[in-house]
Structure formats: C-alpha cells, structure tokens
XYZ file of N, CA and C in Angstrom:
414
model
N -19.642 -97.272 138.341
C -18.311 -96.973 138.596
C -17.792 -95.465 138.455
N -18.511 -94.736 137.494
C -18.325 -93.197 137.242
C -18.778 -92.763 138.368
N -20.051 -92.902 138.943
C -20.592 -92.148 140.212
C -19.609 -92.549 141.348
N -19.123 -93.561 141.402
C -18.006 -93.778 142.583
C -17.000 -92.937 142.373
N -16.409 -93.024 141.350
C -15.079 -91.949 141.122
C -15.315 -90.556 141.333
N -16.589 -89.999 140.869
C -17.017 -88.581 141.097
C -17.242 -88.497 142.776
N -17.635 -89.468 143.296
C -17.969 -89.453 144.902
C -16.735 -89.380 145.585
N -15.711 -90.253 145.090
C -14.029 -90.186 145.539
C -13.334 -88.892 145.517
N -13.698 -88.388 143.983
C -12.886 -87.187 143.676
C -13.389 -85.880 144.455
N -14.903 -85.960 144.607
C -15.599 -84.825 145.802
C -15.074 -84.929 147.208
N -15.064 -86.336 147.837
C -14.660 -86.518 149.023
C -13.054 -86.104 149.113
N -12.276 -86.426 148.229
C -10.812 -86.060 148.334
C -10.625 -84.584 148.318
N -11.572 -84.074 147.355
C -11.349 -82.226 147.299
C -11.939 -81.678 148.692
N -13.129 -82.282 149.168
C -13.485 -81.525 150.238
C -12.600 -81.871 151.393
N -11.948 -83.109 151.519
C -10.970 -83.242 152.626
C -9.656 -82.571 152.659
N -9.270 -82.131 151.321
C -8.022 -81.291 151.068
C -8.644 -79.808 151.418
N -9.776 -79.294 151.247
C -10.163 -78.082 151.630
C -10.300 -77.890 153.184
N -10.336 -79.029 153.982
C -10.665 -78.957 155.334
C -9.334 -78.976 155.915
N -8.544 -79.668 155.260
C -6.859 -79.681 155.695
C -6.408 -78.379 155.557
N -6.453 -77.712 154.364
C -5.845 -76.306 153.948
C -6.646 -75.210 154.698
N -7.762 -75.325 154.953
C -8.455 -74.364 155.796
C -8.410 -74.236 157.340
N -7.608 -75.426 157.849
C -7.635 -75.425 159.177
C -8.727 -75.834 159.993
N -9.702 -76.483 159.491
C -10.930 -77.076 160.012
C -10.522 -78.212 160.633
N -9.382 -79.095 160.282
C -8.955 -80.291 161.066
C -8.119 -79.966 162.329
N -7.999 -78.725 162.666
C -7.256 -78.280 163.605
C -8.061 -77.946 165.034
N -8.248 -78.939 165.946
C -9.416 -78.677 166.899
C -9.150 -77.199 167.547
N -8.056 -76.895 168.013
C -7.683 -75.531 168.576
C -8.103 -74.420 167.780
N -8.002 -74.403 166.581
C -8.617 -73.413 165.719
C -10.121 -73.365 165.686
N -10.730 -74.447 165.677
C -11.998 -74.603 165.544
C -12.581 -74.043 166.968
N -12.098 -74.388 167.960
C -12.368 -73.845 169.401
C -12.252 -72.508 169.477
N -11.067 -71.903 168.957
C -10.977 -70.626 168.775
C -11.778 -69.712 168.020
N -12.435 -70.321 167.298
C -13.592 -69.690 166.351
C -14.736 -69.763 167.441
N -14.866 -70.679 168.248
C -16.282 -70.778 169.040
C -15.990 -70.037 170.270
N -15.102 -69.554 170.655
C -14.657 -69.013 171.811
C -15.000 -67.438 171.638
N -16.215 -66.900 171.460
C -16.648 -65.663 171.055
C -16.231 -64.859 172.287
N -16.351 -65.137 173.476
C -16.055 -64.350 174.535
C -14.853 -64.454 175.090
N -13.952 -64.876 174.326
C -12.438 -65.186 174.928
C -11.709 -64.726 173.754
N -10.512 -65.602 173.644
C -9.780 -65.310 172.609
C -10.013 -65.653 171.256
N -11.235 -64.915 170.607
C -11.838 -65.515 169.494
C -11.089 -65.281 168.007
N -11.020 -66.308 167.348
C -10.230 -66.445 165.957
C -11.292 -66.411 164.964
N -11.447 -65.272 164.472
C -12.337 -65.019 163.219
C -12.060 -65.615 161.739
N -10.683 -66.096 161.600
C -10.302 -66.578 160.470
C -11.237 -67.386 159.783
N -11.998 -68.540 160.715
C -12.844 -69.360 159.912
C -13.898 -68.680 159.194
N -14.415 -67.715 159.711
C -15.591 -66.955 158.821
C -15.269 -66.823 157.373
N -13.915 -66.877 156.960
C -13.537 -66.959 155.417
C -14.018 -68.246 155.092
N -13.677 -69.308 155.699
C -14.039 -70.887 155.524
C -15.438 -70.889 155.186
N -16.171 -70.386 156.599
C -17.607 -70.701 156.334
C -18.412 -69.860 155.050
N -17.775 -68.611 154.944
C -18.234 -67.692 153.943
C -17.984 -68.506 152.406
N -16.774 -69.031 152.435
C -16.177 -69.889 151.103
C -17.145 -70.834 150.950
N -17.814 -71.494 152.041
C -18.717 -72.823 151.708
C -19.958 -72.307 151.318
N -20.472 -71.335 151.824
C -21.814 -70.879 151.829
C -22.307 -70.149 150.518
N -21.312 -69.478 150.079
C -21.509 -68.744 148.412
C -21.622 -69.597 147.467
N -20.559 -70.545 147.173
C -20.632 -71.483 146.012
C -21.859 -72.310 146.277
N -21.960 -72.835 147.529
C -23.258 -73.781 147.886
C -24.567 -72.861 147.483
N -24.671 -71.738 147.774
C -26.252 -71.104 147.308
C -26.168 -70.940 145.970
N -25.029 -70.919 145.075
C -25.229 -70.719 143.722
C -25.459 -72.207 143.143
N -24.870 -73.356 143.859
C -25.033 -74.657 143.255
C -26.686 -74.833 143.380
N -27.157 -74.559 144.664
C -28.556 -75.003 144.799
C -29.394 -74.227 143.830
N -29.119 -73.094 143.310
C -29.911 -72.171 142.508
C -29.650 -73.087 141.281
N -28.628 -73.637 140.711
C -28.462 -73.999 139.434
C -29.089 -75.284 139.627
N -28.940 -76.227 140.804
C -29.563 -77.601 140.864
C -30.815 -77.524 140.765
N -31.691 -76.468 141.331
C -33.087 -76.263 141.049
C -33.775 -76.184 139.747
N -32.887 -75.986 138.777
C -33.267 -75.909 137.637
C -32.886 -77.087 136.637
N -32.274 -78.045 137.165
C -31.995 -79.162 136.608
C -32.645 -80.369 136.943
N -33.174 -81.244 135.934
C -34.071 -82.290 136.263
C -33.202 -83.427 136.843
N -31.883 -83.280 136.589
C -30.974 -84.447 137.013
C -29.663 -84.088 137.239
N -28.814 -84.897 137.934
C -27.307 -84.444 138.214
C -26.517 -84.702 136.916
N -25.311 -84.055 136.905
C -24.724 -84.508 135.710
C -24.258 -85.977 135.736
N -24.473 -86.875 136.785
C -23.951 -88.264 136.569
C -25.507 -89.027 136.171
N -26.426 -88.222 136.212
C -27.698 -88.871 135.680
C -28.495 -89.293 137.192
N -28.195 -89.133 138.026
C -28.764 -89.418 139.323
C -29.668 -88.470 139.676
N -31.105 -88.732 140.093
C -31.736 -87.657 140.490
C -31.633 -86.894 141.597
N -31.710 -85.629 141.343
C -31.214 -84.676 142.609
C -32.700 -84.590 143.548
N -31.977 -84.794 144.787
C -32.880 -84.836 145.871
C -33.211 -83.175 146.348
N -34.592 -83.227 146.716
C -35.004 -81.862 147.358
C -34.598 -81.895 148.565
N -35.150 -80.432 149.231
C -34.932 -80.245 150.693
C -35.665 -81.376 151.298
N -35.204 -81.783 152.559
C -35.383 -83.022 153.061
C -37.011 -82.398 154.097
N -36.712 -81.267 154.620
C -37.767 -80.529 155.413
C -37.576 -79.249 155.443
N -38.758 -78.473 155.706
C -38.158 -77.029 156.060
C -38.671 -76.589 157.275
N -39.237 -77.969 158.036
C -39.849 -77.629 159.494
C -38.683 -77.450 160.535
N -39.014 -76.368 161.364
C -38.084 -76.438 162.526
C -38.748 -76.725 163.625
N -38.395 -77.834 164.149
C -39.059 -78.717 165.358
C -38.135 -79.047 166.302
N -38.501 -79.704 167.538
C -37.760 -79.668 168.519
C -36.514 -80.647 168.173
N -36.683 -81.768 167.374
C -35.744 -82.783 166.972
C -34.550 -81.884 166.201
N -34.816 -81.028 165.250
C -33.904 -80.563 164.596
C -33.133 -79.323 165.384
N -33.847 -78.603 166.400
C -33.338 -77.968 167.642
C -32.443 -78.818 168.717
N -32.977 -79.691 168.931
C -31.998 -80.638 169.797
C -30.971 -81.118 169.051
N -31.033 -81.569 167.948
C -29.921 -82.375 167.088
C -28.997 -81.346 166.759
N -29.287 -79.991 166.435
C -28.216 -79.036 166.365
C -27.682 -78.675 167.589
N -28.289 -78.388 168.487
C -27.656 -78.235 169.698
C -26.623 -79.295 170.314
N -26.896 -80.422 170.132
C -26.428 -81.691 170.307
C -24.843 -81.494 169.376
N -24.915 -81.368 168.034
C -23.937 -81.135 167.296
C -22.954 -80.066 167.904
N -23.364 -78.972 168.036
C -22.758 -77.854 168.243
C -21.944 -77.991 169.411
N -22.491 -78.606 170.580
C -22.042 -79.012 171.812
C -20.821 -79.978 171.653
N -21.137 -81.117 170.771
C -19.943 -81.935 170.643
C -18.785 -81.380 169.780
N -19.394 -80.297 168.846
C -18.053 -79.880 168.132
C -17.255 -78.869 168.726
N -18.104 -78.032 169.828
C -17.171 -77.421 170.780
C -16.308 -78.108 171.554
N -16.717 -79.266 171.907
C -15.971 -79.739 173.294
C -14.695 -80.651 172.455
N -15.007 -81.187 171.384
C -13.843 -82.207 170.390
C -13.079 -81.245 169.920
N -13.783 -80.182 169.170
C -12.909 -79.481 168.186
C -13.151 -79.879 166.847
N -14.036 -80.838 166.657
C -14.060 -81.872 165.433
C -15.750 -81.777 164.806
N -15.997 -81.903 163.811
C -17.360 -82.431 163.322
C -17.103 -83.638 162.285
N -18.085 -84.094 161.706
C -17.823 -85.634 160.982
C -16.841 -85.313 159.979
N -16.738 -84.248 158.810
C -16.251 -84.163 157.904
C -14.544 -83.985 158.341
N -14.329 -83.084 158.980
C -12.729 -82.761 159.706
C -12.345 -83.947 160.304
N -13.160 -84.544 161.294
C -12.923 -85.896 161.915
C -12.277 -87.130 160.874
N -12.961 -87.240 159.843
C -12.726 -88.194 158.953
C -11.387 -87.609 158.006
N -11.264 -86.674 157.740
C -10.056 -86.167 157.023
C -8.720 -86.031 157.968
N -9.014 -86.148 159.198
C -7.950 -86.174 160.320
C -7.639 -87.614 160.764
N -8.284 -88.539 160.215
C -8.027 -89.948 160.700
C -6.617 -90.601 160.611
N -6.099 -90.075 159.711
C -4.587 -90.550 159.302
C -3.584 -90.058 160.150
N -3.834 -88.872 160.763
C -2.708 -88.083 161.667
C -3.161 -87.722 162.985
N -4.573 -87.734 163.430
C -4.944 -87.133 164.463
C -4.776 -87.929 165.563
N -4.211 -89.147 165.726
C -3.810 -89.790 167.026
C -4.983 -90.620 167.647
N -4.955 -90.906 168.790
C -6.007 -91.798 169.389
C -7.163 -90.981 169.576
N -7.004 -89.684 169.954
C -8.358 -88.946 170.027
C -9.137 -88.787 168.958
N -8.589 -88.869 167.783
C -9.541 -88.650 166.725
C -10.217 -90.217 166.299
N -9.476 -91.039 166.788
C -10.037 -92.441 166.549
C -11.506 -92.726 167.647
N -11.164 -92.241 168.688
C -12.017 -92.384 169.773
C -13.455 -91.389 169.152
N -13.089 -90.303 168.897
C -14.151 -89.456 168.372
C -14.611 -90.019 167.188
N -14.232 -90.669 166.269
C -14.728 -91.219 165.251
C -15.623 -92.420 165.477
N -15.154 -93.529 166.501
C -15.985 -94.672 166.748
C -17.220 -93.967 167.651
N -16.853 -93.009 168.187
C -18.251 -92.547 168.915
C -18.980 -91.998 167.983
N -18.704 -91.234 167.030
C -19.609 -90.737 166.001
C -20.322 -91.884 165.291
N -19.701 -92.785 165.021
C -20.260 -93.892 164.051
C -21.186 -94.675 165.035
N -20.851 -94.791 166.500
C -21.839 -95.391 167.296
C -23.136 -94.616 167.388
N -23.225 -93.207 167.331
C -24.333 -92.336 167.429
C -24.892 -92.470 166.161
N -24.317 -92.426 165.095
C -25.026 -92.746 163.661
C -25.917 -93.834 163.713
N -25.182 -95.369 164.092
C -25.864 -96.344 164.361
C -27.127 -96.418 165.088
N -26.688 -95.724 166.310
C -28.029 -95.979 167.312
C -29.238 -94.683 166.735
N -28.896 -93.662 166.081
C -29.809 -92.851 165.711
C -30.607 -93.703 164.175
N -29.675 -94.378 163.498
C -30.446 -95.126 162.658
C -31.364 -96.258 162.983
N -30.865 -97.031 163.930
C -31.601 -98.055 164.827
C -33.012 -97.465 165.394
N -32.891 -96.339 166.042
C -33.936 -95.801 166.751
C -35.053 -95.081 165.631
N -34.608 -94.596 164.430
C -35.434 -94.183 163.420
C -36.327 -95.288 162.870
N -35.476 -96.334 162.674
C -36.382 -97.450 162.182
C -37.423 -98.050 163.051
N -37.578 -98.122 164.183
C -38.228 -98.301 165.365
C -39.429 -97.438 165.227
N -39.153 -96.069 164.966
C -40.408 -95.113 165.225
C -41.041 -94.875 163.742
C-alpha cells in the first residue's frame, strides 16, 4: 500500500509539473520543435529542470542498494545504440511533433484535452499493446 501511495504522489507531482510547465499545451511543444520557424525556447528550462535533478538522483541511486520503499533499484536496461533504439526514438519524435503530446503530458491532459487527447491516448495504448505482443513473440 505504501508503494502505491508513493507512486500516486509521484505521478500527481509529475502531472502537476507538466501542467505548470506548459508541456500539456501542444502549441507550445510544437513551438519548441519548430527550430527553423517561430521557435519557442522556453521549454529548454523545463528540459534542463528535468535533466539536472535526474542526473543527481541517478548518482545517488547508484550508491544505494535499495530504494527508500525497499524495492530493488533497476540498473540501466542497455547501453547499446542499435536500429531498434534509433527507430523507436525517431517514431517517438515524429509522433511528438505531429500531435504535440508525448505519453506523460497526454495522460496529464486527459481530463481537459477534448476528443483529440482521447484519440491520441487510445492510439498510444494500442501501440503499447502491439509492442508488448510483438516482443512476447520474439
């Protein structure tokens, strides 16, 4: 139960951060990605604000045998850069540029985003399901 409460509080804090930073606004995200047009650099502060604390958290986690909740801490999944990683990254970036959402902001916007966010979320869940199904077969 404690782990679920920590997960709920972490998710709520993350969602609130996405709302406050503007990551749930597709126009702002597209402005960030439009480097050769009307570029909006303000999301650089959001990205920097995410990278710096996580770099510190990873260094601390590397020295801890377990998480504060007692669960084992996972190590890096892989350090290999291969065609699957590059293809998946390109697909993620393309989807982010077209829709203006990635998974976290999409879930944080589901209460007020209208029909478009429900369609995006359904497509995202379908993609996750297909990926899981295909990975089980290989």
